[in-house]
PDB file of C-alpha atoms and ligand atoms in Angstrom:
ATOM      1  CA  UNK A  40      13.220  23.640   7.623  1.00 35.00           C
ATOM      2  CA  UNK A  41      12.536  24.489   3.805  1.00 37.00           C
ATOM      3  CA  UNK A  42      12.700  20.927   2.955  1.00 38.00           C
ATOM      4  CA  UNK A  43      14.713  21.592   0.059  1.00 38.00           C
ATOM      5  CA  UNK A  44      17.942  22.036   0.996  1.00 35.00           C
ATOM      6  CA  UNK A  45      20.816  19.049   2.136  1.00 35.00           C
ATOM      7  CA  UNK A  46      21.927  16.184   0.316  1.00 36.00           C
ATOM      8  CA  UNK A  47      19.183  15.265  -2.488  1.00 35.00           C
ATOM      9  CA  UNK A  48      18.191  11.875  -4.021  1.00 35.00           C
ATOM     10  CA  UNK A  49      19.848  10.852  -6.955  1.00 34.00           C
ATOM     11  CA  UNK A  50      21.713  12.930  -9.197  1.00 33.00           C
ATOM     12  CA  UNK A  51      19.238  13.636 -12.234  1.00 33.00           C
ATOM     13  CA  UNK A  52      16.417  13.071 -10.469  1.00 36.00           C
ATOM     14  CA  UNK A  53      14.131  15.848 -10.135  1.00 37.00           C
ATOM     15  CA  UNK A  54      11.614  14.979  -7.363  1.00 38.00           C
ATOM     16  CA  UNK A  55      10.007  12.437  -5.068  1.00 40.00           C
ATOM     17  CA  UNK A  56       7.881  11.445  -7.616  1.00 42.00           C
ATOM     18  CA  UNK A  57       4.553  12.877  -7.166  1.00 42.00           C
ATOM     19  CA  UNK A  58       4.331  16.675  -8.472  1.00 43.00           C
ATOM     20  CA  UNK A  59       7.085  18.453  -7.105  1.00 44.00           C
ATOM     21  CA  UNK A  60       7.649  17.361  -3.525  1.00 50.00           C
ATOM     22  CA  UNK A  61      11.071  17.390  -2.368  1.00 54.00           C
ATOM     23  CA  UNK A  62      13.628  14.602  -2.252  1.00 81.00           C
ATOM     24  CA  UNK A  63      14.448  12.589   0.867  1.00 95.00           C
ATOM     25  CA  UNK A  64      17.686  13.073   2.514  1.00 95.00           C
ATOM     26  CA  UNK A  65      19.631   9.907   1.839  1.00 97.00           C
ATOM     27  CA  UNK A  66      21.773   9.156   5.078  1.00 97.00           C
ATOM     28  CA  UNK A  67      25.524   8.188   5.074  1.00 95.00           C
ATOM     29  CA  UNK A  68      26.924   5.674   7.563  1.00 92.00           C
ATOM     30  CA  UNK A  69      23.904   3.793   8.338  1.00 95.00           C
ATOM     31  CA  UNK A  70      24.411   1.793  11.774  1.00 88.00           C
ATOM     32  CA  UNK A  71      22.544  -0.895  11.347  1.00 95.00           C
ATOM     33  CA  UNK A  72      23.861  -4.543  12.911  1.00 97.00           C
ATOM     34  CA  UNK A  73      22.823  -7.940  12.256  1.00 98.00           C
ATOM     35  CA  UNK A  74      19.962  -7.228   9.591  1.00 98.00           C
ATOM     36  CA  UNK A  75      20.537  -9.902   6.767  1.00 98.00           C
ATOM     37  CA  UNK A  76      18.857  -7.608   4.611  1.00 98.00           C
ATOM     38  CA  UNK A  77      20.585  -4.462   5.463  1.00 98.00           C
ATOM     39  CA  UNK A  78      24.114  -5.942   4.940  1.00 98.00           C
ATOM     40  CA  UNK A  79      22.448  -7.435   1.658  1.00 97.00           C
ATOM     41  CA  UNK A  80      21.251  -3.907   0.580  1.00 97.00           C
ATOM     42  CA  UNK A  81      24.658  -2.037   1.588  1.00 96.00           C
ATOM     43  CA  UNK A  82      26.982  -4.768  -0.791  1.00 95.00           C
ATOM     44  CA  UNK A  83      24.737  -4.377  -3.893  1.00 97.00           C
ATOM     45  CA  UNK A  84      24.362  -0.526  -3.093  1.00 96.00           C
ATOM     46  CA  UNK A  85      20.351  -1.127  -3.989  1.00 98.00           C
ATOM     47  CA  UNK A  86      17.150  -2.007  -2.780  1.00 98.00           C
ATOM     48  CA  UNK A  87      14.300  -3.999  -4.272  1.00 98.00           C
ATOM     49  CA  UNK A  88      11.268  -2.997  -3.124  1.00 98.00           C
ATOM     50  CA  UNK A  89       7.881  -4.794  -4.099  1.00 98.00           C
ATOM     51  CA  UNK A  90       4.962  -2.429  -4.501  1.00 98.00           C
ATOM     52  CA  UNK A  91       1.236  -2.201  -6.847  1.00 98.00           C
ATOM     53  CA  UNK A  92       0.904  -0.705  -9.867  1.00 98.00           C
ATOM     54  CA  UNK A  93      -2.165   0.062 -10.750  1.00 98.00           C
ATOM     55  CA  UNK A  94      -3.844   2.123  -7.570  1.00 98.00           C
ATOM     56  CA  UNK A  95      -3.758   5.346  -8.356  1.00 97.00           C
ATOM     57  CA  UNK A  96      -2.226   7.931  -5.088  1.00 96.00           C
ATOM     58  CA  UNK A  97      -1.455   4.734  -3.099  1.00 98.00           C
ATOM     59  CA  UNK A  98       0.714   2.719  -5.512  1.00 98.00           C
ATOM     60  CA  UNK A  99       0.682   4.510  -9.766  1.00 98.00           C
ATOM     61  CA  UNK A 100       2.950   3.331 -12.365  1.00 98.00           C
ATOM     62  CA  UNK A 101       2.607   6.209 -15.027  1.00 97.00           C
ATOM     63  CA  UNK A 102       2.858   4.019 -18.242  1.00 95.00           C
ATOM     64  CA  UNK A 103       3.642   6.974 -20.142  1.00 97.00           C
ATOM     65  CA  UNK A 104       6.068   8.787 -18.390  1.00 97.00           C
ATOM     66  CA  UNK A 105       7.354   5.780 -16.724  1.00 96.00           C
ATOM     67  CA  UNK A 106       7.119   7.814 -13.436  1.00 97.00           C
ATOM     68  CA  UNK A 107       5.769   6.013 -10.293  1.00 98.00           C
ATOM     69  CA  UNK A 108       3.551   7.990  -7.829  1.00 97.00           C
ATOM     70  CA  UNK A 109       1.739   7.543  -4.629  1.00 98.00           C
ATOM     71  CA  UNK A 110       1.942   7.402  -0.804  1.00 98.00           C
ATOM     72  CA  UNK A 111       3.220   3.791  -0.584  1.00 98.00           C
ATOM     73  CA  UNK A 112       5.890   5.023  -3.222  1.00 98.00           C
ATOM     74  CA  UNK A 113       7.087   7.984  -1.065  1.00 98.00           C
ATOM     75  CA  UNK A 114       7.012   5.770   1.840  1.00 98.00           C
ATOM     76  CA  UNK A 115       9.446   3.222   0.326  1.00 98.00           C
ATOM     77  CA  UNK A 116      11.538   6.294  -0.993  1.00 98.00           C
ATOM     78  CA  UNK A 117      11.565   7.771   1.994  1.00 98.00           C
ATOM     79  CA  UNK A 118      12.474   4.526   3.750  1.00 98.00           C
ATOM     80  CA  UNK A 119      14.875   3.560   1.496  1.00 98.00           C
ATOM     81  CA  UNK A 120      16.893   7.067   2.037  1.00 98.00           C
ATOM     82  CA  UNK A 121      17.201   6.724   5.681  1.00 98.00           C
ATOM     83  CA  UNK A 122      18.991   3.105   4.918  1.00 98.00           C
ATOM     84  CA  UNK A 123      21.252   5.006   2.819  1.00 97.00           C
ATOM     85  CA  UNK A 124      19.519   4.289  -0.426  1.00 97.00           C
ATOM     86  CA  UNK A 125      18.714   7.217  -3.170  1.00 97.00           C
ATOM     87  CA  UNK A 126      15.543   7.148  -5.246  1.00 96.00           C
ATOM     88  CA  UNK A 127      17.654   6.169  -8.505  1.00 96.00           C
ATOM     89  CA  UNK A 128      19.005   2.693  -6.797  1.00 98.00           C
ATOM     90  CA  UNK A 129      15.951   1.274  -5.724  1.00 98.00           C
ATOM     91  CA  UNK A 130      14.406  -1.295  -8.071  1.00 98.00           C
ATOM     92  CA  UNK A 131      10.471  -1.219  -7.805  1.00 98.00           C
ATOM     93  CA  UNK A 132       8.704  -4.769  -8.449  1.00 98.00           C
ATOM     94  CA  UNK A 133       5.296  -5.072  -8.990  1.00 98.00           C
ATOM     95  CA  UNK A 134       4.174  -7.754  -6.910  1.00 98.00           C
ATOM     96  CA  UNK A 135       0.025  -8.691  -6.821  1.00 98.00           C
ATOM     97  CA  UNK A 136      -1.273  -9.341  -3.590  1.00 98.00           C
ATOM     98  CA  UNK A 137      -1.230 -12.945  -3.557  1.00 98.00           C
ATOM     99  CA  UNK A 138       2.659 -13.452  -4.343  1.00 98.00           C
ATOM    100  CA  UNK A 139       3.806 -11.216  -1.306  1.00 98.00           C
ATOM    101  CA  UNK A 140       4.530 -13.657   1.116  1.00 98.00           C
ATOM    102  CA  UNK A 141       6.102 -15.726  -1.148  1.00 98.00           C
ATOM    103  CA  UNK A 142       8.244 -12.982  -2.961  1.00 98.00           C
ATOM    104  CA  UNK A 143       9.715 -11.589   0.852  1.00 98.00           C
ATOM    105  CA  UNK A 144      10.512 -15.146   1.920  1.00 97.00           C
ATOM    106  CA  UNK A 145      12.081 -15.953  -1.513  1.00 97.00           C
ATOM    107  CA  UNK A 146      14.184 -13.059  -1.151  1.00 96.00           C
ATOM    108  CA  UNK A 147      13.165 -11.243  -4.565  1.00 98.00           C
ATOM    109  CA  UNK A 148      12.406  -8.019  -2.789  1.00 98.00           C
ATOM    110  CA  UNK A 149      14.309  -6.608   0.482  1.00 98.00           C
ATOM    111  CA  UNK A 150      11.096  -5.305   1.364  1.00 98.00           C
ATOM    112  CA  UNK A 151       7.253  -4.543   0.321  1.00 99.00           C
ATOM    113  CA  UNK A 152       5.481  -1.687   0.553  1.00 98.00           C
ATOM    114  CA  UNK A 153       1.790  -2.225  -1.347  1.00 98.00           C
ATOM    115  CA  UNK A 154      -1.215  -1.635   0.708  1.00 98.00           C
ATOM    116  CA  UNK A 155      -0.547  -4.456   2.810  1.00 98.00           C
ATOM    117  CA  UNK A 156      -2.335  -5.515   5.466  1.00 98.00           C
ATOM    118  CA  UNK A 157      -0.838  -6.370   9.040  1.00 98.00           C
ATOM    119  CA  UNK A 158      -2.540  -9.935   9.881  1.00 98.00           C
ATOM    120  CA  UNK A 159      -1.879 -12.290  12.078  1.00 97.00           C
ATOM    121  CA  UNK A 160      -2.073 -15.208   9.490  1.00 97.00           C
ATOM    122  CA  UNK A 161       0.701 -13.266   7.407  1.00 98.00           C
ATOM    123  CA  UNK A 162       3.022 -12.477  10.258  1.00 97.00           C
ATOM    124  CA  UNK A 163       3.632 -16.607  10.120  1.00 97.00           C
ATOM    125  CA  UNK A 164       5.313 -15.784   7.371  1.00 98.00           C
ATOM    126  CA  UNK A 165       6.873 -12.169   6.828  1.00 98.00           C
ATOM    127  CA  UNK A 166       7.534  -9.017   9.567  1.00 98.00           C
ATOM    128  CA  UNK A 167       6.007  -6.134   9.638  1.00 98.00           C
ATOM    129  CA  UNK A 168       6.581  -2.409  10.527  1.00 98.00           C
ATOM    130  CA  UNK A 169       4.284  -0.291  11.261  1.00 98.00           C
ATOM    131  CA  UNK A 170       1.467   0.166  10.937  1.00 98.00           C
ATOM    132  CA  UNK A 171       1.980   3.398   8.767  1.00 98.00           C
ATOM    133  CA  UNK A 172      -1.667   4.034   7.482  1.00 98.00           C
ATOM    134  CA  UNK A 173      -5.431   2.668   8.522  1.00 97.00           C
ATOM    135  CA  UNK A 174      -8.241   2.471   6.422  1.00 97.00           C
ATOM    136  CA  UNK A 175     -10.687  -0.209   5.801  1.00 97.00           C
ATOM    137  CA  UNK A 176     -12.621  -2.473   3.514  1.00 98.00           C
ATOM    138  CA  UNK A 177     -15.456  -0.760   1.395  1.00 98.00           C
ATOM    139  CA  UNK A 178     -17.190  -0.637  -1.425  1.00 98.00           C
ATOM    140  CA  UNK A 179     -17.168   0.947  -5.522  1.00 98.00           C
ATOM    141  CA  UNK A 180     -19.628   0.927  -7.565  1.00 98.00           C
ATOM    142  CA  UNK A 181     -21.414   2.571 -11.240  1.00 98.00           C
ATOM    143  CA  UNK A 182     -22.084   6.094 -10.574  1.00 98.00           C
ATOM    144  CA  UNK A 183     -26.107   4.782 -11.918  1.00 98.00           C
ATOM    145  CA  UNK A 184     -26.197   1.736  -9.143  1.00 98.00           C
ATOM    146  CA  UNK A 185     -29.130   2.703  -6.798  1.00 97.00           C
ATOM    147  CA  UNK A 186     -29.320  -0.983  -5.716  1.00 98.00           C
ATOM    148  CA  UNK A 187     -26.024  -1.477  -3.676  1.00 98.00           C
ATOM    149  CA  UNK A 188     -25.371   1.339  -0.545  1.00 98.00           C
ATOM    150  CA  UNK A 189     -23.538  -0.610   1.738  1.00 98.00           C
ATOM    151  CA  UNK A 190     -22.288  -3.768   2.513  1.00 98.00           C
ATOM    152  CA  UNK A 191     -25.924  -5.250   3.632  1.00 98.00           C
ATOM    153  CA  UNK A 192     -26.813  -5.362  -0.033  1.00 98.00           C
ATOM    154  CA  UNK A 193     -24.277  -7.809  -1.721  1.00 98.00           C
ATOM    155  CA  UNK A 194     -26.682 -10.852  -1.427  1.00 98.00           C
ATOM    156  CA  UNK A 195     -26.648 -12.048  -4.829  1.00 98.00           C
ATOM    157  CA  UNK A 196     -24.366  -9.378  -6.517  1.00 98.00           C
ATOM    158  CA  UNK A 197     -20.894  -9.913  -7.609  1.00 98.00           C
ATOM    159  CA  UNK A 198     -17.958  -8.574  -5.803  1.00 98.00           C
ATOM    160  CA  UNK A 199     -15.387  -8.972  -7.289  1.00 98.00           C
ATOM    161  CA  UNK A 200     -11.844  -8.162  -5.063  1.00 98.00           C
ATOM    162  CA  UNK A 201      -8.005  -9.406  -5.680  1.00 98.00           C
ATOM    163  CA  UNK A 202      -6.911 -12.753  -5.168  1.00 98.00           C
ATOM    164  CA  UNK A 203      -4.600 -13.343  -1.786  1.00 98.00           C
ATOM    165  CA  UNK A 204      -6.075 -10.086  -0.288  1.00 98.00           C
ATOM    166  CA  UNK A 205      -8.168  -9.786   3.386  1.00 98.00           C
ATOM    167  CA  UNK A 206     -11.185  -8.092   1.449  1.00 98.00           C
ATOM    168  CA  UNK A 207     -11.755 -11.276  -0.674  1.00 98.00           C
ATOM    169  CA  UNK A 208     -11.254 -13.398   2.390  1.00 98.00           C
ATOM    170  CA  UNK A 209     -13.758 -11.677   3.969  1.00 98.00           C
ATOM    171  CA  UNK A 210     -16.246 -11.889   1.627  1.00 98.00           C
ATOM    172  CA  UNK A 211     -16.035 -15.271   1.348  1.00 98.00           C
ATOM    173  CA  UNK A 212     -16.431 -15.706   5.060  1.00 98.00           C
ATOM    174  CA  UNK A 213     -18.804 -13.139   6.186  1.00 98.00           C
ATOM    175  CA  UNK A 214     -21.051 -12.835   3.065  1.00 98.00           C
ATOM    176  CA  UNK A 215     -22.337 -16.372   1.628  1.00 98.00           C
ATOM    177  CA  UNK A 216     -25.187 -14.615  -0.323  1.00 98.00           C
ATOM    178  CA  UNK A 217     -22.389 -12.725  -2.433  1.00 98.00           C
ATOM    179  CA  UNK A 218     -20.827 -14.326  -5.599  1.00 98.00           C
ATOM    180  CA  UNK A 219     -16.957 -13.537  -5.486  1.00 98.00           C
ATOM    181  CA  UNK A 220     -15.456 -12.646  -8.385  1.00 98.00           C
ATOM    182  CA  UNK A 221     -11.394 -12.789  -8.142  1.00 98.00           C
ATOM    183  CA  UNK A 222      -8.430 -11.091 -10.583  1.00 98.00           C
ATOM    184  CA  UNK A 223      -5.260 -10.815  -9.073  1.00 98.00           C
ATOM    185  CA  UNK A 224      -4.971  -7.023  -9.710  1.00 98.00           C
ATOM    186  CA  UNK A 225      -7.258  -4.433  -8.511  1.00 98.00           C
ATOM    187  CA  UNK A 226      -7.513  -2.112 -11.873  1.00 98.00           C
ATOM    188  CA  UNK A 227      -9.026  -6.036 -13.347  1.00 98.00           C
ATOM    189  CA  UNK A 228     -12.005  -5.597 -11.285  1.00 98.00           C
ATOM    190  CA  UNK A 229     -12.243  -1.991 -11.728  1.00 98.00           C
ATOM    191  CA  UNK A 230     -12.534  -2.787 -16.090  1.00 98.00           C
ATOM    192  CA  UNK A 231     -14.948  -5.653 -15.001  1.00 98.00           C
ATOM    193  CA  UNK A 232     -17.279  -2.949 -12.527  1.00 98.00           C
ATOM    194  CA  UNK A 233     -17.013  -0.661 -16.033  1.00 98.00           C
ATOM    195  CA  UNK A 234     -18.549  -3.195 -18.369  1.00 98.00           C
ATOM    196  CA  UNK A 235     -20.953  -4.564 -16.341  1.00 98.00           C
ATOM    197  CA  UNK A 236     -19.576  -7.745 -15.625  1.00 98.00           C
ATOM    198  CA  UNK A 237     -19.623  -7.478 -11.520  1.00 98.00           C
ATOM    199  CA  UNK A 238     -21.455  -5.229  -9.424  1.00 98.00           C
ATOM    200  CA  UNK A 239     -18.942  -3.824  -6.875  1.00 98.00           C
ATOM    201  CA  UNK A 240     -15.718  -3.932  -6.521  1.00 98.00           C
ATOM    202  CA  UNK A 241     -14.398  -4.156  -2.834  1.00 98.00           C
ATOM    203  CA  UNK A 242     -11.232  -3.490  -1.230  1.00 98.00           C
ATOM    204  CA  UNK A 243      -9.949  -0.798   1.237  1.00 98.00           C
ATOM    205  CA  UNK A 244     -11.549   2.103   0.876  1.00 96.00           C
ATOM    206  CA  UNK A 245      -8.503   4.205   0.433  1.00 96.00           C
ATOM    207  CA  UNK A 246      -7.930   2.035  -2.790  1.00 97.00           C
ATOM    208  CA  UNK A 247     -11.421   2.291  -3.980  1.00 98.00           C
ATOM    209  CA  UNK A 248     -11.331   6.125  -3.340  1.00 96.00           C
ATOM    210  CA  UNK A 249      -8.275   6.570  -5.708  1.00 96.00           C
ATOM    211  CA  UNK A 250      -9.659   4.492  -8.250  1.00 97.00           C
ATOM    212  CA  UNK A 251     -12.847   6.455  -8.146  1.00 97.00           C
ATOM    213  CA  UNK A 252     -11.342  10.407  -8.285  1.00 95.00           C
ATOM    214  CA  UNK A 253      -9.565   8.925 -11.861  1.00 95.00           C
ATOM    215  CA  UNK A 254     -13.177   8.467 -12.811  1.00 97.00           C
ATOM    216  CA  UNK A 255     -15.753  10.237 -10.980  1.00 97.00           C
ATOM    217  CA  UNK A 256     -18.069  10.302 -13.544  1.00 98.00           C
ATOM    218  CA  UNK A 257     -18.494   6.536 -14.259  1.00 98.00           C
ATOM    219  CA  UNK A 258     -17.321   5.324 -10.323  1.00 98.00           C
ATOM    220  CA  UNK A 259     -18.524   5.994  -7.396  1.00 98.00           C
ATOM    221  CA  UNK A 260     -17.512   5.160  -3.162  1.00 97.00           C
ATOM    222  CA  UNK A 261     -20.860   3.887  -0.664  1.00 98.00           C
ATOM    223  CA  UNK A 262     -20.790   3.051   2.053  1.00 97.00           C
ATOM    224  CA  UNK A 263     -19.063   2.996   5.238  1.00 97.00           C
ATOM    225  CA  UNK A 264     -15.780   0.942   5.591  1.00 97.00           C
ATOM    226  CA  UNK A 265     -16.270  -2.364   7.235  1.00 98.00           C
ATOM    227  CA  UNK A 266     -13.443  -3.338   8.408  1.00 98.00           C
ATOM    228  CA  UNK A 267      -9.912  -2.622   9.949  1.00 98.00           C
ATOM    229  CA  UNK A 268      -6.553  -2.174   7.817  1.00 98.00           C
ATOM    230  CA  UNK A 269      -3.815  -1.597   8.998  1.00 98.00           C
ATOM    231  CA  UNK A 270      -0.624  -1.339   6.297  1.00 98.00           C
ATOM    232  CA  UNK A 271       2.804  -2.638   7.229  1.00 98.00           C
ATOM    233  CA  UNK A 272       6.224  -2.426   5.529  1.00 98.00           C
ATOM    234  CA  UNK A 273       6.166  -6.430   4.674  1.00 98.00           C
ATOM    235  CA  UNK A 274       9.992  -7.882   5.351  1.00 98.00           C
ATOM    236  CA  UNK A 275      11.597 -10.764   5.692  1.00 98.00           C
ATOM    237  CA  UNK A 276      10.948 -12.616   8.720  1.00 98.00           C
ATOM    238  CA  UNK A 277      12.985 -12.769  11.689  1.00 98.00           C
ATOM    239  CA  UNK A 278      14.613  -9.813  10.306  1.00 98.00           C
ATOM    240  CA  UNK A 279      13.865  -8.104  14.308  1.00 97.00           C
ATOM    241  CA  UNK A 280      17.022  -5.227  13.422  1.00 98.00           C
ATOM    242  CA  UNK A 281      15.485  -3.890  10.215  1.00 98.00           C
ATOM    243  CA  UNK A 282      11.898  -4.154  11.852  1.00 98.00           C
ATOM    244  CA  UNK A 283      12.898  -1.860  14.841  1.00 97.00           C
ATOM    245  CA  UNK A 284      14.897   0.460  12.222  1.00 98.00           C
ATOM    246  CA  UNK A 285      11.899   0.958  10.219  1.00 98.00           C
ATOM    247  CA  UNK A 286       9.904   0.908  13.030  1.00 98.00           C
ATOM    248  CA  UNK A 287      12.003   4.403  14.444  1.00 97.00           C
ATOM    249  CA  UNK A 288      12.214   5.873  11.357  1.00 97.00           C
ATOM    250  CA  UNK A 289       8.094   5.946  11.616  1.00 98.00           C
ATOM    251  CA  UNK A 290       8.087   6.871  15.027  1.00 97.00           C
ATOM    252  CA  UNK A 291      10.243  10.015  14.857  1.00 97.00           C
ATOM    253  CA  UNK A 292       9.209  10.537  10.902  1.00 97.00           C
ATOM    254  CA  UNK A 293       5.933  12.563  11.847  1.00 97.00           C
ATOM    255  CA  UNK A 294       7.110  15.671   9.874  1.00 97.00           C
ATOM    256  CA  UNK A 295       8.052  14.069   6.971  1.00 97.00           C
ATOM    257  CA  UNK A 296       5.111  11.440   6.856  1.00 98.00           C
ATOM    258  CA  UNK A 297       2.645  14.480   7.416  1.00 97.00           C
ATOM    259  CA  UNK A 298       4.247  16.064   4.442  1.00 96.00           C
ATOM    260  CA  UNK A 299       4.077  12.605   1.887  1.00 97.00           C
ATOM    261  CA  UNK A 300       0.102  12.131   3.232  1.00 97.00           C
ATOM    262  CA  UNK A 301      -0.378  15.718   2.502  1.00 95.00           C
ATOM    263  CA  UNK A 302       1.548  15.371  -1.257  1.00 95.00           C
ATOM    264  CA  UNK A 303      -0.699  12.143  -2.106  1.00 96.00           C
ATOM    265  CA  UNK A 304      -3.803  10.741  -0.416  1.00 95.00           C
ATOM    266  CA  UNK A 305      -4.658  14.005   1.578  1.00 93.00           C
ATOM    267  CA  UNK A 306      -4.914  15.830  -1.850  1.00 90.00           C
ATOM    268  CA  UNK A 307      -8.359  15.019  -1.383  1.00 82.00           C
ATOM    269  CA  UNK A 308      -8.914  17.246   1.640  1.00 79.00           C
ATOM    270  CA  UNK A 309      -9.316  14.355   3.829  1.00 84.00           C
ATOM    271  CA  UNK A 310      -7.033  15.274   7.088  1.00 88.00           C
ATOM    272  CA  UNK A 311      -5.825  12.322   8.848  1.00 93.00           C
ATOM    273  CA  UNK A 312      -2.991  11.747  11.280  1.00 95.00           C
ATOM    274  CA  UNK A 313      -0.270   9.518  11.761  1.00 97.00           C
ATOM    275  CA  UNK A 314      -0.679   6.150  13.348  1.00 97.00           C
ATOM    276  CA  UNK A 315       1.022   5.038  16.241  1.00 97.00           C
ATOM    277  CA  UNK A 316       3.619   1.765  15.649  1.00 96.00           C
ATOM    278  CA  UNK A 317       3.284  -1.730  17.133  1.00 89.00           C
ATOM    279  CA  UNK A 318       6.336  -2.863  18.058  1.00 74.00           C
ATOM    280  CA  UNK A 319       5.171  -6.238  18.455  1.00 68.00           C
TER     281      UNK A 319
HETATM  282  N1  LIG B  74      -5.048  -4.294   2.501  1.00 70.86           N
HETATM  283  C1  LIG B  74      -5.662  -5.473   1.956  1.00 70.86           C
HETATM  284  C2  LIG B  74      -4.683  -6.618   1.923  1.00 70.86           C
HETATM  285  O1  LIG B  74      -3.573  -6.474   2.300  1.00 70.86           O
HETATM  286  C3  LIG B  74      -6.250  -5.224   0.593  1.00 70.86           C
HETATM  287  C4  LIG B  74      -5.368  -4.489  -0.367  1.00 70.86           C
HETATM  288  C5  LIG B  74      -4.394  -5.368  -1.101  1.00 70.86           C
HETATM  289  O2  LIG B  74      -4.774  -6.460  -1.563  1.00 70.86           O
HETATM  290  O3  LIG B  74      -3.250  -4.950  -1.237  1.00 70.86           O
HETATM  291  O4  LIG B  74      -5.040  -7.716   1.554  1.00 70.86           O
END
């Protein structure tokens, strides 16, 4: 396998999006029975997928070139090509943490694919595939900050996280001495860590570490994470025939998600594999 050749995304399109990988083979004739969503996505002859912005190899929107980048975008491409979906008919939404729920049960995206956590609170609410990548909470701070090394120093800093996420929650459970500071995008807190207004910034760690190589002189990752994340593919609820879809395409998708962790996140020389799916 070259991973070039086939049926390519999109017909001007030059690449997956992030420096030069190849396209995703979008299938034909996808069998896919009594998914709402599917039949919703196969009439329009699009997808709407909700995804972040502003996290740089997760989840980039290249203001200039207009080009998104990162391993949640591949995944979504990717996914979106196996339900018969090329990269040029999907519409991206940027959608903060805190509206995600709301946005899949409102039906404004088909599905969400944003560093999203797989909680049990959540799953009230919205499905879940995967989980397609673990990381866990930690912490960024100035490149100069001696004082804070881990999460056993926050008492009486700010931490400042986004608003609807698991990392703020769990600050404001687990660490009473801290003073939570909340924006509802992650790049906020990052500006606010840069001028001094908040101490850390906290979120997962795979975030944080993105956020940090754009600005290794000024930013730096302590600490060990703290927590368990596991990211889903957020989708409408009760949607069980997309879930197991998605679900498959994970499961027998080792190749090609070896090949969009190495083109994004594993840039950094950090070697991880593939998690195994819950099909809860
Ligand atoms: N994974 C965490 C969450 O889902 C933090 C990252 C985010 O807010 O997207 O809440």
């Amino acid at each position: 396998m070259t991973g070039c050749g086939g049926d390519t995304a999109g017909g001007g399109s030059s690449d997956g999006g992030n420096g030069g990988d190849a396209p995703f083979e979008v299938a034909k004739d996808v069998a896919l029975t009594g998914s709402p969503t599917f039949d919703k996505i196969k009439s329009s002859g699009a997808i709407r997928i909700g995804v972040k912005e502003d996290q740089p190899g997760l989840g980039y929107l290249d203001a200039a070139t207009g080009e998104r980048s990162g391993f949640d975008i591949e995944i979504a491409t990717w996914m979106a090509a196996k339900l018969g979906v090329a990269k040029d008919k999907i519409e991206f939404k940027a959608i903060p943490s805190a509206n995600r729920e709301t946005a899949l049960a409102n039906g404004d995206v088909d599905l969400y694919v944003g560093t999203y956590s797989i909680t049990d609170k959540r799953k009230k609410l919205v499905d879940f595939a995967g989980p397609y990548f673990i990381t866990g909470q930690g912490l960024l701070v100035q490149k100069s900050n001696e004082t804070i090394k881990s999460e056993k120093d926050l008492a009486g800093k700010k931490v400042c996280s986004a608003t609807g996420s698991t990392p703020i929650q769990n600050i404001r459970e687990n660490f009473p001495k801290a003073t939570p500071v909340e924006f509802d995008i992650y790049s906020k807190c990052v500006d606010a860590l840069k001028s001094g207004s908040v101490d850390a910034v906290t979120t997962d760690q795979a975030i944080l570490l993105g956020f940090a190589s754009q600005d290794p002189d000024n930013l730096k990752v302590v600490g060990e994470p703290f927590t368990v994340e596991k990211y889903g593919i957020g989708l409408p609820k009760g949607d069980t025939a997309l879930r197991t879809f998605l679900n498959e395409t994970l499961t027998d998708g080792n190749a090609t998600w070896t090949k969009i962790y190495d083109s994004t996140l594993g840039k950094s020389g950090t070697k991880v594999e593939q998690p195994k799916v819950d099909q809860y």
